[in-house]
PDB file of C-alpha atoms in Angstrom:
ATOM      1  CA  MET A   1       0.000   0.000   0.000  1.00 41.00           C
ATOM      2  CA  PRO A   2       2.404   2.775  -1.175  1.00 43.00           C
ATOM      3  CA  ASN A   3       1.813   6.472  -0.562  1.00 48.00           C
ATOM      4  CA  LEU A   4      -0.442   5.818   2.404  1.00 54.00           C
ATOM      5  CA  LEU A   5      -0.203   9.393   3.613  1.00 72.00           C
ATOM      6  CA  ASP A   6       0.742  12.532   1.727  1.00 80.00           C
ATOM      7  CA  PHE A   7       3.942  13.932   3.222  1.00 91.00           C
ATOM      8  CA  THR A   8       6.519  16.297   1.770  1.00 90.00           C
ATOM      9  CA  HIS A   9       9.711  14.754   3.094  1.00 92.00           C
ATOM     10  CA  PHE A  10       8.966  11.046   3.142  1.00 93.00           C
ATOM     11  CA  GLU A  11       6.747   8.282   1.833  1.00 92.00           C
ATOM     12  CA  VAL A  12       4.855   5.867   4.070  1.00 94.00           C
ATOM     13  CA  SER A  13       3.965   2.309   3.125  1.00 93.00           C
ATOM     14  CA  LEU A  14       2.435  -0.666   4.921  1.00 94.00           C
ATOM     15  CA  SER A  15       3.205  -4.377   4.704  1.00 95.00           C
ATOM     16  CA  ARG A  16       0.464  -6.797   5.717  1.00 95.00           C
ATOM     17  CA  GLU A  17       2.969  -9.675   5.723  1.00 96.00           C
ATOM     18  CA  THR A  18       5.258  -8.142   8.362  1.00 97.00           C
ATOM     19  CA  LYS A  19       2.654  -5.886  10.021  1.00 97.00           C
ATOM     20  CA  ASN A  20       5.088  -3.067   9.372  1.00 97.00           C
ATOM     21  CA  CYS A  21       4.956   0.647   8.589  1.00 97.00           C
ATOM     22  CA  THR A  22       7.967   1.897   6.639  1.00 96.00           C
ATOM     23  CA  VAL A  23       8.926   5.570   6.381  1.00 96.00           C
ATOM     24  CA  ASN A  24      11.338   6.336   3.569  1.00 95.00           C
ATOM     25  CA  ILE A  25      12.924   9.768   3.968  1.00 94.00           C
ATOM     26  CA  HIS A  26      14.023  10.458   0.443  1.00 82.00           C
ATOM     27  CA  LYS A  27      13.637  14.113  -0.395  1.00 70.00           C
ATOM     28  CA  ASN A  28      16.580  16.171  -1.621  1.00 73.00           C
ATOM     29  CA  PRO A  29      18.506  17.694   1.321  1.00 70.00           C
ATOM     30  CA  GLU A  30      18.637  21.005  -0.562  1.00 74.00           C
ATOM     31  CA  SER A  31      14.858  21.380  -0.221  1.00 81.00           C
ATOM     32  CA  PHE A  32      14.688  20.102   3.358  1.00 88.00           C
ATOM     33  CA  ASP A  33      12.487  22.188   5.681  1.00 92.00           C
ATOM     34  CA  SER A  34      13.057  21.431   9.376  1.00 94.00           C
ATOM     35  CA  LYS A  35       9.680  22.698  10.561  1.00 95.00           C
ATOM     36  CA  VAL A  36       7.713  20.818   7.913  1.00 94.00           C
ATOM     37  CA  PHE A  37       9.669  17.639   8.574  1.00 95.00           C
ATOM     38  CA  ILE A  38       9.059  17.772  12.335  1.00 97.00           C
ATOM     39  CA  THR A  39       5.358  18.560  11.840  1.00 96.00           C
ATOM     40  CA  GLU A  40       5.066  15.541   9.547  1.00 95.00           C
ATOM     41  CA  ILE A  41       6.899  13.256  11.981  1.00 96.00           C
ATOM     42  CA  GLU A  42       4.544  14.439  14.731  1.00 96.00           C
ATOM     43  CA  SER A  43       1.509  13.657  12.552  1.00 95.00           C
ATOM     44  CA  LEU A  44       2.879  10.216  11.768  1.00 96.00           C
ATOM     45  CA  PHE A  45       3.539   9.405  15.440  1.00 97.00           C
ATOM     46  CA  ASN A  46       0.056  10.594  16.392  1.00 96.00           C
ATOM     47  CA  TRP A  47      -1.432   8.338  13.710  1.00 95.00           C
ATOM     48  CA  LEU A  48       0.598   5.347  14.933  1.00 96.00           C
ATOM     49  CA  SER A  49      -0.207   5.836  18.620  1.00 96.00           C
ATOM     50  CA  ASN A  50      -3.400   3.754  18.464  1.00 95.00           C
ATOM     51  CA  LYS A  51      -2.498   1.437  15.573  1.00 96.00           C
ATOM     52  CA  LEU A  52      -1.907  -1.654  17.716  1.00 96.00           C
ATOM     53  CA  GLU A  53      -2.184  -3.882  14.660  1.00 97.00           C
ATOM     54  CA  ILE A  54       1.110  -2.420  13.360  1.00 97.00           C
ATOM     55  CA  SER A  55       3.999  -4.271  15.008  1.00 98.00           C
ATOM     56  CA  SER A  56       6.978  -2.291  13.748  1.00 98.00           C
ATOM     57  CA  LEU A  57       7.960   1.099  12.399  1.00 98.00           C
ATOM     58  CA  LEU A  58      10.987   1.296  10.129  1.00 98.00           C
ATOM     59  CA  ILE A  59      12.415   4.765   9.427  1.00 97.00           C
ATOM     60  CA  GLU A  60      15.136   4.897   6.782  1.00 96.00           C
ATOM     61  CA  PHE A  61      17.161   7.652   5.115  1.00 95.00           C
ATOM     62  CA  ASN A  62      18.291   7.868   1.506  1.00 89.00           C
ATOM     63  CA  GLU A  63      20.462  10.960   1.975  1.00 90.00           C
ATOM     64  CA  ASP A  64      22.662  12.604   4.596  1.00 93.00           C
ATOM     65  CA  ILE A  65      20.300  15.253   5.983  1.00 93.00           C
ATOM     66  CA  THR A  66      21.000  17.892   8.643  1.00 93.00           C
ATOM     67  CA  LEU A  67      18.042  18.499  10.938  1.00 94.00           C
ATOM     68  CA  LEU A  68      18.928  22.125  11.773  1.00 93.00           C
ATOM     69  CA  ASN A  69      21.008  23.287   8.864  1.00 90.00           C
ATOM     70  CA  ARG A  70      22.993  26.513   8.812  1.00 91.00           C
ATOM     71  CA  ASP A  71      20.636  28.428   6.510  1.00 91.00           C
ATOM     72  CA  PHE A  72      17.704  27.588   8.757  1.00 92.00           C
ATOM     73  CA  THR A  73      19.344  28.628  12.032  1.00 93.00           C
ATOM     74  CA  ALA A  74      20.784  31.802  10.503  1.00 93.00           C
ATOM     75  CA  ASN A  75      17.311  33.110   9.720  1.00 91.00           C
ATOM     76  CA  GLU A  76      15.120  31.554  12.395  1.00 92.00           C
ATOM     77  CA  ASN A  77      13.245  33.621  14.990  1.00 91.00           C
ATOM     78  CA  PRO A  78      14.652  32.819  18.485  1.00 88.00           C
ATOM     79  CA  LYS A  79      11.286  32.066  20.118  1.00 89.00           C
ATOM     80  CA  SER A  80      10.199  29.904  17.210  1.00 94.00           C
ATOM     81  CA  PHE A  81      13.529  28.099  17.341  1.00 94.00           C
ATOM     82  CA  VAL A  82      13.159  27.314  21.060  1.00 93.00           C
ATOM     83  CA  ASP A  83       9.607  26.049  20.464  1.00 95.00           C
ATOM     84  CA  LEU A  84      10.872  23.813  17.654  1.00 96.00           C
ATOM     85  CA  CYS A  85      13.644  22.405  19.864  1.00 95.00           C
ATOM     86  CA  HIS A  86      11.098  21.562  22.551  1.00 96.00           C
ATOM     87  CA  LYS A  87       8.891  19.861  19.970  1.00 97.00           C
ATOM     88  CA  ILE A  88      11.781  17.735  18.666  1.00 97.00           C
ATOM     89  CA  GLN A  89      12.642  16.790  22.248  1.00 97.00           C
ATOM     90  CA  GLU A  90       9.051  15.628  22.821  1.00 97.00           C
ATOM     91  CA  LEU A  91       9.093  13.546  19.626  1.00 98.00           C
ATOM     92  CA  THR A  92      12.362  11.909  20.684  1.00 97.00           C
ATOM     93  CA  TRP A  93      10.922  10.869  24.036  1.00 97.00           C
ATOM     94  CA  ILE A  94       7.408  10.002  22.846  1.00 97.00           C
ATOM     95  CA  GLN A  95       8.817   7.037  20.908  1.00 97.00           C
ATOM     96  CA  LEU A  96       9.230   5.285  24.264  1.00 97.00           C
ATOM     97  CA  LEU A  97       5.427   5.220  24.474  1.00 97.00           C
ATOM     98  CA  LEU A  98       4.532   4.197  20.934  1.00 98.00           C
ATOM     99  CA  PRO A  99       3.307   0.584  20.810  1.00 97.00           C
ATOM    100  CA  GLN A 100       5.446  -0.335  17.790  1.00 98.00           C
ATOM    101  CA  THR A 101       9.019  -1.611  17.816  1.00 98.00           C
ATOM    102  CA  ILE A 102      10.799   1.347  16.214  1.00 98.00           C
ATOM    103  CA  ILE A 103      13.792   0.676  13.978  1.00 98.00           C
ATOM    104  CA  TRP A 104      15.890   3.549  12.633  1.00 98.00           C
ATOM    105  CA  ASP A 105      18.170   2.938   9.663  1.00 97.00           C
ATOM    106  CA  MET A 106      20.254   6.113   9.668  1.00 97.00           C
ATOM    107  CA  GLY A 107      22.023   5.247   6.412  1.00 95.00           C
ATOM    108  CA  LYS A 108      24.838   7.750   5.924  1.00 95.00           C
ATOM    109  CA  VAL A 109      23.369  10.498   8.151  1.00 96.00           C
ATOM    110  CA  SER A 110      26.164  12.325  10.009  1.00 96.00           C
ATOM    111  CA  ASP A 111      24.181  15.062  11.800  1.00 95.00           C
ATOM    112  CA  PHE A 112      24.070  14.610  15.585  1.00 94.00           C
ATOM    113  CA  HIS A 113      20.669  16.288  16.023  1.00 95.00           C
ATOM    114  CA  MET A 114      19.055  13.985  13.473  1.00 96.00           C
ATOM    115  CA  TRP A 115      20.605  11.057  15.302  1.00 96.00           C
ATOM    116  CA  GLU A 116      19.223  12.422  18.585  1.00 95.00           C
ATOM    117  CA  LEU A 117      15.722  12.119  17.181  1.00 97.00           C
ATOM    118  CA  SER A 118      16.366   8.395  16.716  1.00 97.00           C
ATOM    119  CA  TYR A 119      17.505   7.788  20.304  1.00 96.00           C
ATOM    120  CA  GLY A 120      13.948   7.238  21.525  1.00 96.00           C
ATOM    121  CA  GLY A 121      13.656   4.306  19.127  1.00 97.00           C
ATOM    122  CA  ASP A 122      14.297   0.657  19.958  1.00 97.00           C
ATOM    123  CA  VAL A 123      16.817  -0.414  17.304  1.00 97.00           C
ATOM    124  CA  ARG A 124      19.333   1.649  15.322  1.00 97.00           C
ATOM    125  CA  MET A 125      21.606   0.770  12.435  1.00 97.00           C
ATOM    126  CA  CYS A 126      23.611   2.624   9.802  1.00 97.00           C
ATOM    127  CA  ASP A 127      25.856   2.039   6.823  1.00 95.00           C
ATOM    128  CA  ASP A 128      29.336   0.674   7.438  1.00 93.00           C
ATOM    129  CA  GLU A 129      31.084   3.890   6.340  1.00 93.00           C
ATOM    130  CA  THR A 130      28.849   6.291   8.329  1.00 96.00           C
ATOM    131  CA  THR A 131      30.489   8.903  10.557  1.00 95.00           C
ATOM    132  CA  LEU A 132      28.567  10.720  13.299  1.00 96.00           C
ATOM    133  CA  ILE A 133      29.716  14.314  13.749  1.00 94.00           C
ATOM    134  CA  THR A 134      29.420  15.511  17.362  1.00 92.00           C
ATOM    135  CA  ASN A 135      30.556  19.134  17.019  1.00 92.00           C
ATOM    136  CA  ILE A 136      27.233  20.589  18.198  1.00 92.00           C
ATOM    137  CA  LEU A 137      28.909  22.636  20.966  1.00 93.00           C
ATOM    138  CA  GLU A 138      30.894  24.365  18.218  1.00 93.00           C
ATOM    139  CA  ARG A 139      27.513  25.221  16.674  1.00 92.00           C
ATOM    140  CA  GLY A 140      26.341  26.869  19.901  1.00 92.00           C
ATOM    141  CA  LEU A 141      23.870  24.164  20.912  1.00 91.00           C
ATOM    142  CA  CYS A 142      23.513  21.495  23.592  1.00 89.00           C
ATOM    143  CA  PRO A 143      22.180  17.966  23.006  1.00 88.00           C
ATOM    144  CA  ILE A 144      18.683  18.950  24.109  1.00 89.00           C
ATOM    145  CA  PHE A 145      16.533  16.528  22.086  1.00 93.00           C
ATOM    146  CA  SER A 146      17.686  13.386  23.864  1.00 90.00           C
ATOM    147  CA  GLY A 147      19.583  15.355  26.475  1.00 87.00           C
ATOM    148  CA  PRO A 148      21.962  14.056  29.142  1.00 87.00           C
ATOM    149  CA  SER A 149      19.025  12.339  30.852  1.00 88.00           C
ATOM    150  CA  MET A 150      18.415   9.901  27.999  1.00 90.00           C
ATOM    151  CA  LEU A 151      22.041   9.622  26.896  1.00 88.00           C
ATOM    152  CA  ASN A 152      23.067   8.702  30.433  1.00 86.00           C
ATOM    153  CA  LYS A 153      20.417   5.975  30.713  1.00 86.00           C
ATOM    154  CA  ILE A 154      20.653   4.099  27.431  1.00 86.00           C
ATOM    155  CA  PHE A 155      24.266   4.458  26.213  1.00 87.00           C
ATOM    156  CA  ASN A 156      27.839   4.287  27.474  1.00 82.00           C
ATOM    157  CA  TYR A 157      27.641   7.894  28.555  1.00 78.00           C
ATOM    158  CA  SER A 158      31.263   8.180  29.667  1.00 83.00           C
ATOM    159  CA  LYS A 159      32.461   7.643  26.091  1.00 85.00           C
ATOM    160  CA  ILE A 160      29.747   9.761  24.510  1.00 86.00           C
ATOM    161  CA  LYS A 161      30.510  12.589  26.936  1.00 86.00           C
ATOM    162  CA  ALA A 162      34.177  12.530  25.942  1.00 89.00           C
ATOM    163  CA  HIS A 163      33.292  12.730  22.237  1.00 87.00           C
ATOM    164  CA  LEU A 164      30.805  15.568  22.806  1.00 89.00           C
ATOM    165  CA  ASN A 165      33.177  17.521  25.050  1.00 90.00           C
ATOM    166  CA  CYS A 166      35.857  17.419  22.350  1.00 92.00           C
ATOM    167  CA  GLY A 167      33.628  17.453  19.267  1.00 90.00           C
ATOM    168  CA  LEU A 168      35.138  14.257  17.913  1.00 89.00           C
ATOM    169  CA  GLU A 169      33.665  12.073  15.200  1.00 93.00           C
ATOM    170  CA  LEU A 170      32.407   8.530  15.783  1.00 93.00           C
ATOM    171  CA  ASN A 171      32.822   5.902  13.098  1.00 94.00           C
ATOM    172  CA  THR A 172      30.603   2.833  12.858  1.00 95.00           C
ATOM    173  CA  ASP A 173      32.778   0.787  15.211  1.00 94.00           C
ATOM    174  CA  ASP A 174      32.649   3.619  17.765  1.00 93.00           C
ATOM    175  CA  LEU A 175      28.854   3.780  17.409  1.00 94.00           C
ATOM    176  CA  LEU A 176      28.612   0.055  18.121  1.00 94.00           C
ATOM    177  CA  ASP A 177      30.981   0.359  21.063  1.00 92.00           C
ATOM    178  CA  VAL A 178      28.979   3.035  22.881  1.00 91.00           C
ATOM    179  CA  GLY A 179      25.621   1.445  22.011  1.00 92.00           C
ATOM    180  CA  ILE A 180      24.284   4.168  19.704  1.00 94.00           C
ATOM    181  CA  ILE A 181      23.778   1.570  16.975  1.00 96.00           C
ATOM    182  CA  HIS A 182      23.024  -2.098  17.398  1.00 96.00           C
ATOM    183  CA  PHE A 183      23.820  -3.339  13.888  1.00 96.00           C
ATOM    184  CA  LYS A 184      25.741  -2.416  10.783  1.00 94.00           C
ATOM    185  CA  ASN A 185      23.352  -2.486   7.871  1.00 90.00           C
ATOM    186  CA  SER A 186      23.730  -5.520   5.644  1.00 85.00           C
ATOM    187  CA  PHE A 187      21.782  -7.160   2.855  1.00 79.00           C
ATOM    188  CA  GLY A 188      18.545  -8.653   4.130  1.00 88.00           C
ATOM    189  CA  LEU A 189      19.021  -7.531   7.752  1.00 94.00           C
ATOM    190  CA  LYS A 190      16.042  -5.171   7.898  1.00 94.00           C
ATOM    191  CA  LYS A 191      13.739  -7.683   6.243  1.00 94.00           C
ATOM    192  CA  SER A 192      14.839 -10.327   8.739  1.00 96.00           C
ATOM    193  CA  LEU A 193      14.270  -8.034  11.741  1.00 97.00           C
ATOM    194  CA  LEU A 194      10.794  -7.050  10.565  1.00 97.00           C
ATOM    195  CA  ALA A 195       9.860 -10.697  10.019  1.00 97.00           C
ATOM    196  CA  LYS A 196      11.035 -11.647  13.524  1.00 97.00           C
ATOM    197  CA  VAL A 197       9.082  -8.806  15.148  1.00 98.00           C
ATOM    198  CA  ALA A 198       5.960  -9.807  13.190  1.00 97.00           C
ATOM    199  CA  LYS A 199       6.076 -13.305  14.732  1.00 97.00           C
ATOM    200  CA  GLN A 200       6.034 -11.976  18.299  1.00 97.00           C
ATOM    201  CA  SER A 201       3.005 -11.815  20.559  1.00 98.00           C
ATOM    202  CA  SER A 202       1.759  -8.239  20.268  1.00 97.00           C
ATOM    203  CA  VAL A 203       0.801  -8.121  23.952  1.00 97.00           C
ATOM    204  CA  ALA A 204       4.149  -9.515  25.112  1.00 98.00           C
ATOM    205  CA  ARG A 205       6.067  -7.181  22.792  1.00 98.00           C
ATOM    206  CA  ILE A 206       4.211  -4.046  23.880  1.00 97.00           C
ATOM    207  CA  GLN A 207       4.434  -4.900  27.580  1.00 97.00           C
ATOM    208  CA  HIS A 208       8.135  -5.706  27.277  1.00 97.00           C
ATOM    209  CA  LYS A 209       8.849  -2.384  25.584  1.00 97.00           C
ATOM    210  CA  ARG A 210       6.909  -0.554  28.263  1.00 96.00           C
ATOM    211  CA  SER A 211       8.645  -2.402  31.105  1.00 96.00           C
ATOM    212  CA  ILE A 212      12.204  -1.795  29.892  1.00 94.00           C
ATOM    213  CA  ASN A 213      11.431   1.898  29.325  1.00 94.00           C
ATOM    214  CA  ASN A 214       9.350   2.298  32.472  1.00 94.00           C
ATOM    215  CA  GLU A 215      11.966   4.149  34.522  1.00 91.00           C
ATOM    216  CA  LEU A 216      12.371   6.783  31.810  1.00 92.00           C
ATOM    217  CA  ILE A 217       8.633   6.958  31.156  1.00 94.00           C
ATOM    218  CA  GLU A 218       7.702   7.480  34.810  1.00 94.00           C
ATOM    219  CA  ASP A 219      10.076  10.448  35.097  1.00 94.00           C
ATOM    220  CA  MET A 220       9.714  11.630  31.498  1.00 94.00           C
ATOM    221  CA  GLN A 221       8.370  15.122  32.124  1.00 94.00           C
ATOM    222  CA  LYS A 222      10.778  15.773  34.977  1.00 95.00           C
ATOM    223  CA  LEU A 223      13.757  14.616  32.917  1.00 94.00           C
ATOM    224  CA  MET A 224      12.710  16.667  29.881  1.00 95.00           C
ATOM    225  CA  ASP A 225      12.234  19.745  32.078  1.00 95.00           C
ATOM    226  CA  LYS A 226      15.667  19.259  33.630  1.00 93.00           C
ATOM    227  CA  ASP A 227      17.332  18.978  30.228  1.00 93.00           C
ATOM    228  CA  ARG A 228      15.465  22.070  29.036  1.00 93.00           C
ATOM    229  CA  GLU A 229      16.636  23.984  32.088  1.00 91.00           C
ATOM    230  CA  PHE A 230      20.293  23.257  31.393  1.00 89.00           C
ATOM    231  CA  ALA A 231      19.942  23.895  27.641  1.00 90.00           C
ATOM    232  CA  HIS A 232      18.010  27.128  28.178  1.00 88.00           C
ATOM    233  CA  ALA A 233      21.089  29.338  28.460  1.00 87.00           C
ATOM    234  CA  SER A 234      22.562  28.142  25.169  1.00 87.00           C
ATOM    235  CA  LEU A 235      19.219  28.695  23.440  1.00 90.00           C
ATOM    236  CA  VAL A 236      18.541  32.245  24.688  1.00 87.00           C
ATOM    237  CA  THR A 237      22.089  33.521  24.090  1.00 88.00           C
ATOM    238  CA  GLY A 238      21.537  32.924  20.391  1.00 89.00           C
ATOM    239  CA  ASP A 239      25.001  31.436  19.894  1.00 92.00           C
ATOM    240  CA  TRP A 240      23.370  28.971  17.483  1.00 93.00           C
ATOM    241  CA  LYS A 241      22.413  31.922  15.284  1.00 93.00           C
ATOM    242  CA  SER A 242      25.804  33.604  15.737  1.00 93.00           C
ATOM    243  CA  PHE A 243      27.535  30.463  14.488  1.00 93.00           C
ATOM    244  CA  ALA A 244      25.303  30.322  11.430  1.00 93.00           C
ATOM    245  CA  GLN A 245      25.983  34.003  10.709  1.00 94.00           C
ATOM    246  CA  ASN A 246      29.754  33.723  11.343  1.00 94.00           C
ATOM    247  CA  LYS A 247      29.576  36.026  14.357  1.00 93.00           C
ATOM    248  CA  ASP A 248      31.338  35.753  17.711  1.00 92.00           C
ATOM    249  CA  PHE A 249      29.776  33.771  20.537  1.00 93.00           C
ATOM    250  CA  VAL A 250      28.423  35.577  23.602  1.00 89.00           C
ATOM    251  CA  ASN A 251      30.888  36.361  26.382  1.00 90.00           C
ATOM    252  CA  PRO A 252      29.904  34.054  29.292  1.00 86.00           C
ATOM    253  CA  ARG A 253      30.207  37.068  31.632  1.00 86.00           C
ATOM    254  CA  GLU A 254      27.148  38.458  29.865  1.00 86.00           C
ATOM    255  CA  LEU A 255      25.036  35.380  30.536  1.00 84.00           C
ATOM    256  CA  GLY A 256      23.411  36.696  33.724  1.00 81.00           C
ATOM    257  CA  ARG A 257      22.237  39.870  32.013  1.00 83.00           C
ATOM    258  CA  ILE A 258      20.928  37.965  28.981  1.00 76.00           C
ATOM    259  CA  LEU A 259      18.953  35.546  31.136  1.00 76.00           C
ATOM    260  CA  LYS A 260      17.519  38.443  33.169  1.00 76.00           C
ATOM    261  CA  ASP A 261      16.476  40.306  30.004  1.00 67.00           C
ATOM    262  CA  ASN A 262      14.911  37.159  28.595  1.00 66.00           C
ATOM    263  CA  LYS A 263      12.923  36.583  31.778  1.00 61.00           C
ATOM    264  CA  GLU A 264      11.632  40.175  31.747  1.00 54.00           C
ATOM    265  CA  GLN A 265      10.607  39.855  28.082  1.00 59.00           C
ATOM    266  CA  LEU A 266       8.683  36.667  28.826  1.00 51.00           C
ATOM    267  CA  GLU A 267       6.917  38.312  31.762  1.00 46.00           C
ATOM    268  CA  GLU A 268       5.969  41.317  29.613  1.00 53.00           C
ATOM    269  CA  SER A 269       4.624  38.984  26.922  1.00 54.00           C
ATOM    270  CA  GLU A 270       2.497  37.151  29.479  1.00 50.00           C
ATOM    271  CA  ILE A 271       1.099  40.427  30.838  1.00 52.00           C
ATOM    272  CA  SER A 272       0.251  41.768  27.359  1.00 55.00           C
ATOM    273  CA  ALA A 273      -1.363  38.448  26.430  1.00 52.00           C
TER     274      ALA A 273
END
């Protein structure tokens, strides 16, 4: 059943044989629109939330796509950008609650923020020659979408922290070592995984997924709020926009004043509303 839903950045198809929904992200990176993409992913997840007859969700990439590319961040309104970051964070975490087994095939994607979106999934794989670029601090941003809370719980955080602190790249062997991916993509692997998931008891599968994620789910809102609190400073300083516009980053001595001004602006907005 190809072209199940009409999306701009991907095609959705269903397989009755494997009780699977496949999302093929195939659009040209040059025409990629971050806001449209995230809105479409949100619509898809909402649609899947009560589709208990679908056992698995496979999301696969055909190109190396950057979730928040330089042109986008250079021109984005700060408030709108913060709202978008919060929305992406919610979509990362909400995958813990979806009833499907979620498999991400990242292909050759190198962008850390796009990878973050996949961290709420159950299984991740990528091509053998893929390299994950972790220089997001150089771009003026923190890993807010999965955040330290999720990274610390599901991966070897000591190694990931070292790579993030230094902005190093991770090759496929590194990704396997820290637990970011579970498999290197190979011929027939995805088909085999989908077939195995289809044979499972739906009740047992859903309950197992819920049980192994239960600790994160129970504290989900608190953990997301904590990650937002720590990422807030990097968002309101606008260093992400300065990087995109080739401007200097904010002097950390100015942080207190910037946070105070931001708080006053928010209070004024609430009063006027």
